[in-house]
Short mmCIF file of C-alpha atoms and ligand atoms in Angstrom, two decimals:
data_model
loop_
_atom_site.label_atom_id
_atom_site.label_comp_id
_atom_site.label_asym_id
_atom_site.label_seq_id
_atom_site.Cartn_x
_atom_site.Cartn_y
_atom_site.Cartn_z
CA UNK V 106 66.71 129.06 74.99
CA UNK V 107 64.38 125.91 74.27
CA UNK V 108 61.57 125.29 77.03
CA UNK V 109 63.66 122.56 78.77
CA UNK V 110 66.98 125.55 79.19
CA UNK V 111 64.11 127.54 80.49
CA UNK V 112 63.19 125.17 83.51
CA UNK V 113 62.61 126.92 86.53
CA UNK V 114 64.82 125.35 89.98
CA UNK V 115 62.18 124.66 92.66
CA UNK V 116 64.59 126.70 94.84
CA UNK V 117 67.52 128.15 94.06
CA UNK V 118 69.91 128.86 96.46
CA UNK V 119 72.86 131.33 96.22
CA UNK V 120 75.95 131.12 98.36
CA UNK V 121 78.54 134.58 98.83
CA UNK V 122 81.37 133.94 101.07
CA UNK V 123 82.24 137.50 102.58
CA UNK V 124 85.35 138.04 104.21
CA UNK V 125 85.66 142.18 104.56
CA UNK V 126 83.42 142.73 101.40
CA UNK V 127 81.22 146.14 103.24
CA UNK V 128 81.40 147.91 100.47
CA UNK V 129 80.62 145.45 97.46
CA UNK V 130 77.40 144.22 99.51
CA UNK V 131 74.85 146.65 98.67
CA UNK V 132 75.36 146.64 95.20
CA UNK V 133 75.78 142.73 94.63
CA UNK V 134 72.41 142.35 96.86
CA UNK V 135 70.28 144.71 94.99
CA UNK V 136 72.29 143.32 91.35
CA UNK V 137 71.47 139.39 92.68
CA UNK V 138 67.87 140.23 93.81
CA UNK V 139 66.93 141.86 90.08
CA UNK V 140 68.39 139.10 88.06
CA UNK V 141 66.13 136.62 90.24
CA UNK V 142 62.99 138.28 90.42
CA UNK V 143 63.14 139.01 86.58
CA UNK V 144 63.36 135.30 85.92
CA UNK V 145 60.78 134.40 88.68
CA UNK V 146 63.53 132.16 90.48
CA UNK V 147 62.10 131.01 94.02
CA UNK V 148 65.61 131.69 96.11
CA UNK V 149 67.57 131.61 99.25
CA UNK V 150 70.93 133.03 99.30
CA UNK V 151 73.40 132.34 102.43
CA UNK V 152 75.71 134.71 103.16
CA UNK V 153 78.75 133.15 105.50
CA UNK V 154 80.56 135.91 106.90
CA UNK V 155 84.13 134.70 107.05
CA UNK V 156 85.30 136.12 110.21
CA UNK V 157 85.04 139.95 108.68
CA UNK V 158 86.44 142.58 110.86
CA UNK V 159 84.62 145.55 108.72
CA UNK V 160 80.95 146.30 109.01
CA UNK V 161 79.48 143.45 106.28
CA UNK V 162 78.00 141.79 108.99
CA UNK V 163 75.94 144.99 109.64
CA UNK V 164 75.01 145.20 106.22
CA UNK V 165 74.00 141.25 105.67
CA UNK V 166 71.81 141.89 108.72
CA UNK V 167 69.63 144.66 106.78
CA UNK V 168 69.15 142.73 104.02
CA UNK V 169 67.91 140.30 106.33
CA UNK V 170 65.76 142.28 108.30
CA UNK V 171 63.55 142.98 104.85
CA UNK V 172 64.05 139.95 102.99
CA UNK V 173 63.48 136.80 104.80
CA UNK V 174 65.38 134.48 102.39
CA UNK V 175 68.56 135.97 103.22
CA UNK V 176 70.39 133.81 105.64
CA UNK V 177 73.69 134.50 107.18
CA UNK V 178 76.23 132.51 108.89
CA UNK V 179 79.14 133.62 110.58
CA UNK V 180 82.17 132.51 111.95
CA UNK V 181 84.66 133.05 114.62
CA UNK V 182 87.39 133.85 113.04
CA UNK V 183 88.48 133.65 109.11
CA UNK V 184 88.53 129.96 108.29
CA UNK V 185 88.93 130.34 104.36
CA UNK V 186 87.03 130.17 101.72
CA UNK V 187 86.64 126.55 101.27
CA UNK V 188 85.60 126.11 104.66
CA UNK V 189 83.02 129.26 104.09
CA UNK V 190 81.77 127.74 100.92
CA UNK V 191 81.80 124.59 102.63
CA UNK V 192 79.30 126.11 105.74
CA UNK V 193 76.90 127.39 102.73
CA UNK V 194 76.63 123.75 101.21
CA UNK V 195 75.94 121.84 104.12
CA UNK V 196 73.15 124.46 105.25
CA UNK V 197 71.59 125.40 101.75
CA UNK V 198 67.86 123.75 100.84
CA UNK V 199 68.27 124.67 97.03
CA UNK V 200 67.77 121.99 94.33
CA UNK V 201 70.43 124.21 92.57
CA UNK V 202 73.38 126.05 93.78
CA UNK V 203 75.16 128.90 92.54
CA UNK V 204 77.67 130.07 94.20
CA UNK V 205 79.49 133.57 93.45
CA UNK V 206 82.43 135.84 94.94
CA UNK V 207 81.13 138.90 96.74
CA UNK V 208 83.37 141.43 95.72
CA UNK V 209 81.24 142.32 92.55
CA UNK V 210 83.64 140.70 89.93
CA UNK V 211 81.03 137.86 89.36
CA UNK V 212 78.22 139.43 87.28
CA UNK V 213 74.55 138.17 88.39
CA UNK V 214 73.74 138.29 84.90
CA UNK V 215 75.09 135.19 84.49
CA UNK V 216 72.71 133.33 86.85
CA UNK V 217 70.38 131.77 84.20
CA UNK V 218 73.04 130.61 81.55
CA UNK V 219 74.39 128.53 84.35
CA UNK V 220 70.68 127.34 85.26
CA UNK V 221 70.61 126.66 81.52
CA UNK V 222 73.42 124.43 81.41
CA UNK V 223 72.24 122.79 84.77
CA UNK V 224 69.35 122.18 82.94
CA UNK V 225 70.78 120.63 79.86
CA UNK V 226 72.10 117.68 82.46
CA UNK V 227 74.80 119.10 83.85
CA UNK V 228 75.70 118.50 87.33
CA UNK V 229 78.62 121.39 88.23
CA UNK V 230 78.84 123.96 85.96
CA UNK V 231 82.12 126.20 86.47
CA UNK V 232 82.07 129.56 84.88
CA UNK V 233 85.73 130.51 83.03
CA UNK V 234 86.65 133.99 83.13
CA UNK V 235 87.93 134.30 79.38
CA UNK V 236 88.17 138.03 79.40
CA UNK V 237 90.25 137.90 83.29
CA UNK V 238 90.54 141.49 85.01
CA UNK V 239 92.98 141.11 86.88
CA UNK V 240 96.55 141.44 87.45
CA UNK V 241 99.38 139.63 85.70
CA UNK V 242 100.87 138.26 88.61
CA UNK V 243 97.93 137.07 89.22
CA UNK V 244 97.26 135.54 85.66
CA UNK V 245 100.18 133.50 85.38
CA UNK V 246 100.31 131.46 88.25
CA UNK V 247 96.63 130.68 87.42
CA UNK V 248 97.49 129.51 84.29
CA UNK V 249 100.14 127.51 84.92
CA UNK V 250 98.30 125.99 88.09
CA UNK V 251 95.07 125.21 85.96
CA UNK V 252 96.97 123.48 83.03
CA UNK V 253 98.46 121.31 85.51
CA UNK V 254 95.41 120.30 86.98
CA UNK V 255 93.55 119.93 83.82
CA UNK V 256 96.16 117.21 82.77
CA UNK V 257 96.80 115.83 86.19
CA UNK V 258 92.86 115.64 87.03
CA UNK V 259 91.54 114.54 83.35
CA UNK V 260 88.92 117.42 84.18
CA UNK V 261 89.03 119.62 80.96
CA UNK V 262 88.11 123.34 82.37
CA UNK V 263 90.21 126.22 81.76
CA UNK V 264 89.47 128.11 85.55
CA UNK V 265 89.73 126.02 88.15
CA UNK V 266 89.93 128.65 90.79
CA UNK V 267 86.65 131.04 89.32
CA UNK V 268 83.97 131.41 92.26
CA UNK V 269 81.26 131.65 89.82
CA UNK V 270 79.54 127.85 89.53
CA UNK V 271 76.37 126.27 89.54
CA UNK V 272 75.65 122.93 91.25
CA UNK V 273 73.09 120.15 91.50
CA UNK V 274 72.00 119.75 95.33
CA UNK V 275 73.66 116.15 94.98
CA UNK V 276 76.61 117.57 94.16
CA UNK V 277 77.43 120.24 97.25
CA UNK V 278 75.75 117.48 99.99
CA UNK V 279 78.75 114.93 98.66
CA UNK V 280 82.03 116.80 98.48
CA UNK V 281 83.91 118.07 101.75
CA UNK V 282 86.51 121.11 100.98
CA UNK V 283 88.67 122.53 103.06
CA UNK V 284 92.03 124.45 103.49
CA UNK V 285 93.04 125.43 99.92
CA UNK V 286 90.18 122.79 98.60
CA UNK V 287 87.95 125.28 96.40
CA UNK V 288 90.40 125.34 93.96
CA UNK V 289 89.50 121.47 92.95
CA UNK V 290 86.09 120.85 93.52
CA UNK V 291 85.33 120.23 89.74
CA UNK V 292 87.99 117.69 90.62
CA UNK V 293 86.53 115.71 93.58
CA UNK V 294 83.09 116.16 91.88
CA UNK V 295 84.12 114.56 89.33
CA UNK V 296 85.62 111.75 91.14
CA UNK V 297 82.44 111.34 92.23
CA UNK V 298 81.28 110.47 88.57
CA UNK V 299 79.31 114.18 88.50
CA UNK V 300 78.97 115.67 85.15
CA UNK V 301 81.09 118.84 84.61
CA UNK V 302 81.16 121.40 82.09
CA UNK V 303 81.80 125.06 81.81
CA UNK V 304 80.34 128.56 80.51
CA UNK V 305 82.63 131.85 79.64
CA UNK V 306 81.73 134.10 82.03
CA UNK V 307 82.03 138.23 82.83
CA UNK V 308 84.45 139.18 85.08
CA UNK V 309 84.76 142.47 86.24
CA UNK V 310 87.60 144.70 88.01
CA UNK V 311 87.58 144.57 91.97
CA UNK V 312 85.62 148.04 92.47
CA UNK V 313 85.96 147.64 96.47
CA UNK V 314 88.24 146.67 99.09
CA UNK V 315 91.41 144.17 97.91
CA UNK V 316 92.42 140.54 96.87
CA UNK V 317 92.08 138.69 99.73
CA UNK V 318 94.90 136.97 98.47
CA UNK V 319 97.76 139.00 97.63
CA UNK V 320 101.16 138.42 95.76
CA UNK V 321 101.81 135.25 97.74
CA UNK V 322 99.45 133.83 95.07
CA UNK V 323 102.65 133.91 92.72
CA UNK V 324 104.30 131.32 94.92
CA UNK V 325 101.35 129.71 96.22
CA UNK V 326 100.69 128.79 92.30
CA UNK V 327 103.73 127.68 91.94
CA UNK V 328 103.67 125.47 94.75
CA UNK V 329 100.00 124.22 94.16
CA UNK V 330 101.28 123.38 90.77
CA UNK V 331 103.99 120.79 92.12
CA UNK V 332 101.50 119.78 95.07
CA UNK V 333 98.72 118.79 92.62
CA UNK V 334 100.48 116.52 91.05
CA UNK V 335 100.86 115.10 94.53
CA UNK V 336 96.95 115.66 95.78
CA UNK V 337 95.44 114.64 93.27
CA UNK V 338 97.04 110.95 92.66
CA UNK V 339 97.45 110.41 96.44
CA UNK V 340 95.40 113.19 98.76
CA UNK V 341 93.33 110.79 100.01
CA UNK V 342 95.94 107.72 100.37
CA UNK V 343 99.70 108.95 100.90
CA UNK V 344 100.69 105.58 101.68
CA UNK V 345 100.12 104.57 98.08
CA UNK V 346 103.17 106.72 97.03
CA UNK V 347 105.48 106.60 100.43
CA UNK V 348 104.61 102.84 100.72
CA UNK V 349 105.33 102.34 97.29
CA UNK V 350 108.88 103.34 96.91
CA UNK V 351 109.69 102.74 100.72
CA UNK V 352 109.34 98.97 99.84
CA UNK V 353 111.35 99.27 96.46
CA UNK V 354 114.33 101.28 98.71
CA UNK V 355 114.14 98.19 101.20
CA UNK V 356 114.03 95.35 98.88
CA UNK V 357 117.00 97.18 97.07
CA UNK V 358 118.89 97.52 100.78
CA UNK V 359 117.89 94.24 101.50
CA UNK V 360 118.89 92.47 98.50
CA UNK V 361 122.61 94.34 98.76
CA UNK V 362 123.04 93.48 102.30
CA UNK V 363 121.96 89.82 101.49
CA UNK V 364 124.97 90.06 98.88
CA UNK V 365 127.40 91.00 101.45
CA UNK V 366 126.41 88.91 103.99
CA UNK V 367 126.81 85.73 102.00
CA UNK V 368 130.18 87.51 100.78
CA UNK V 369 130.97 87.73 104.77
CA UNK V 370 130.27 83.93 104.97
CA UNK V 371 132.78 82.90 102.60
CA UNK V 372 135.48 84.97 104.26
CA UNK V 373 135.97 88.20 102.57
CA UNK V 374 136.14 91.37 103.79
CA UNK V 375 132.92 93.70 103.96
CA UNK V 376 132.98 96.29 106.56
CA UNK V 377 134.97 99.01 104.10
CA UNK V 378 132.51 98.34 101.37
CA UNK V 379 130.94 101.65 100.34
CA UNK V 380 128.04 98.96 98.87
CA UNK V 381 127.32 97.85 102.48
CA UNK V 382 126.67 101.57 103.70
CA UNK V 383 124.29 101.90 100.57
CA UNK V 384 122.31 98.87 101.60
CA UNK V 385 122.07 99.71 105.23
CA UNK V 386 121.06 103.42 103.70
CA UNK V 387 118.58 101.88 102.01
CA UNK V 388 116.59 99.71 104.92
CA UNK V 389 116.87 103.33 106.61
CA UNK V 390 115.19 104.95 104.10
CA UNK V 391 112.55 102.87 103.11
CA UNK V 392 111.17 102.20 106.64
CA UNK V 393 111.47 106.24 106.98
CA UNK V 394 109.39 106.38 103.48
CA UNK V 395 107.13 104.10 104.90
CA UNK V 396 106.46 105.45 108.46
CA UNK V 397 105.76 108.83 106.27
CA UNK V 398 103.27 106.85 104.46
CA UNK V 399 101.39 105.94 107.52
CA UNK V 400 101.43 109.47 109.49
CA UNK V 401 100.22 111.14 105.99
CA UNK V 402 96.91 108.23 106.20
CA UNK V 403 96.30 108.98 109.63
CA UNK V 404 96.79 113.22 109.33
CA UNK V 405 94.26 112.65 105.82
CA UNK V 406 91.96 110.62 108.33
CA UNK V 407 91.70 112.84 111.22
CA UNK V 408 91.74 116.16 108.84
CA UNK V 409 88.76 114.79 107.20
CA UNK V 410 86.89 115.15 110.55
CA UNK V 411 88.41 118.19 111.81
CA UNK V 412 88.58 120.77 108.81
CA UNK V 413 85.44 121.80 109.17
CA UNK V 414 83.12 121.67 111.47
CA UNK V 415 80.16 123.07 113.06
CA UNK V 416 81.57 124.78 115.61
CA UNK V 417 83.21 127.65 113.52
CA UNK V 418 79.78 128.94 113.42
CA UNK V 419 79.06 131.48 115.77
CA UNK V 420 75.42 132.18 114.61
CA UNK V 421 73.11 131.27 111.57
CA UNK V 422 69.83 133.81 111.15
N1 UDP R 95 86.99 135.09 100.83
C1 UDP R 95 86.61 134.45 102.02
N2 UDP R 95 87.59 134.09 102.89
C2 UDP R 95 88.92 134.29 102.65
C3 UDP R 95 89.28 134.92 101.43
C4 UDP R 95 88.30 135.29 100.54
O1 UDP R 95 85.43 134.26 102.26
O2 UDP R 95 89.73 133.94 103.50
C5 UDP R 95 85.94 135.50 99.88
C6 UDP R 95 86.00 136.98 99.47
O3 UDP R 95 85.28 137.81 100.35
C7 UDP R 95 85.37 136.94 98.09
C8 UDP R 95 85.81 135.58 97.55
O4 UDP R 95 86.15 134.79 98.68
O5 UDP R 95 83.97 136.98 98.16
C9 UDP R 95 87.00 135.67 96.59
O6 UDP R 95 88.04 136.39 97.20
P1 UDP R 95 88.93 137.42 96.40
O7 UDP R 95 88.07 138.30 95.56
O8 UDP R 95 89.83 138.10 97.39
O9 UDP R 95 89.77 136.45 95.49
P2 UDP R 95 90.29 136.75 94.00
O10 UDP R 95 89.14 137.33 93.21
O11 UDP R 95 91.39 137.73 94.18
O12 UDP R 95 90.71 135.41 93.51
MG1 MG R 96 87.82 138.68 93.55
#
């Protein structure tokens, strides 16, 4: 590593999103805590405890109890993991960001090759799990779901999905996820004209506890794969696509109903015309198409302010 790699963050701060992760926590702590003091990092790391029902909280608390730079927040209930990740970015001080999964598959090794890359200019760097431990069914749907949003997006990474990144401060105070929204934050990062790049990362087995997301994933991919194409042109304006072919279906009805009527006028006969039951199909349509336009820009409005918010947070140490 040259000396500019080697630049120290003024604070780095590390985000874990825990959502029944007891067991994990000890080791990942103590793993974390090693890596940073060997490099000298000045840290914070923010725990957000997404609504856990096993004793992580407990354990978060002792680390906080003798180490004042661990922070936790928790919430009510289980929100996610966009809207935990979310809760870490709008709370963390760091000048870089890292955040990682907490269920030991992200190595802490890895820390300062992502600082590295930060430092080379980078503003998001996304770590790709080349050598993936994990199950097949698993595998595939991530495949197929990150090919399709590699070509839909333009974004050229090979693991959308990996927890393991590293992000300029700018970067976490200007993006808003939600819902199923981890999964494309390289993507609305770099709509935001951020930098992105990516670094093969370890990833080990799941030692503890389970997936939190289980075999659903296999449909869920599938789905997500159709739906990108969908999000990614039009999440923010549905009425770009609904509005769009809603006018060509009425124009079309119109046009044929036009036809008939001026047919009407010079006396034939048009009520048994299959044609006029098309063009009246048609007008239906298209206003429907459009109407659908305008509820999906008023549900991406409100959702914007209601996804997440502060009140999920029931405390923040
Ligand atoms: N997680 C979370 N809320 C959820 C699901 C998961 O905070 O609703 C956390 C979980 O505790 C872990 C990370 O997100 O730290 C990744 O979850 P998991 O390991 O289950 O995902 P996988 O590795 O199977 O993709
Ligand atoms: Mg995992």
């Amino acid at each position: 590593m040259n000396e500019k790699e080697r630049e120290l963050p003024e604070l780095l701060s590390i985000i874990i999103p825990v959502y029944n992760e007891e067991d994990s926590l000890d080791k990942l702590y103590e793993e974390i805590i090693r890596v940073l003091t060997r490099n000298n990092y000045k840290y914070e790391m923010w725990f957000v405890n997404d609504g856990s029902s096993d004793g992580s909280v407990d354990k978060i608390k002792e680390f906080i109890e003798k180490d004042s730079s661990v922070h936790l927040i928790s919430f009510r209930r289980n929100f996610g993991k966009a809207a935990a990740l979310q809760a870490g970015f709008t709370h963390c001080n760091g000048d870089i960001v890292i955040t990682m999964d907490a269920d030991l598959q992200d190595e802490p090794e890895e820390i300062p090759n992502f600082i590295a890359k930060i430092n080379e200019g980078y503003d998001l760097v996304s770590g790709w799990k080349y050598n993936r431990h994990d199950p097949l069914e698993k595998r595939l749907p991530s495949k197929l779901f990150n090919a399709t949003t590699a070509h839909m997006s333009g974004v050229k990474l090979h693991d959308f999905n990996c927890g393991f990144k590293a992000y300029r401060k700018e970067v976490v105070k200007s993006i808003c996820v939600y819902g199923e929204f981890h999964r494309y934050i390289p993507v609305l990062a770099a709509r935001k004209g951020f930098r992105i790049t990516e670094i093969v990362v370890k990833h080990n087995k799941r030692e503890f506890g389970k997936s939190k997301y289980g075999f659903e994933r296999y449909l869920r991919g599938f789905f997500d794969s159709i739906t990108t194409t969908f999000l990614l042109k039009y999440y923010e304006k549905p009425m770009y696509f609904f509005g769009k072919w809603g006018l060509i279906s009425m124009l079309i009805g119109v046009i044929i109903c036009i036809y008939l009527t001026v047919l009407w006028f010079m006396g034939h006969l048009i009520g048994q015309r299959p044609l006029l039951i098309l063009g009246v199909l048609l007008i239906i349509a298209g206003i429907q198409l459009f109407s659908t336009g305008m509820i999906g820009n008023l549900i991406v409005d409100s959702s914007y302010k209601s996804h997440y918010s502060e009140e999920h947070i029931k405390e923040i140490i």
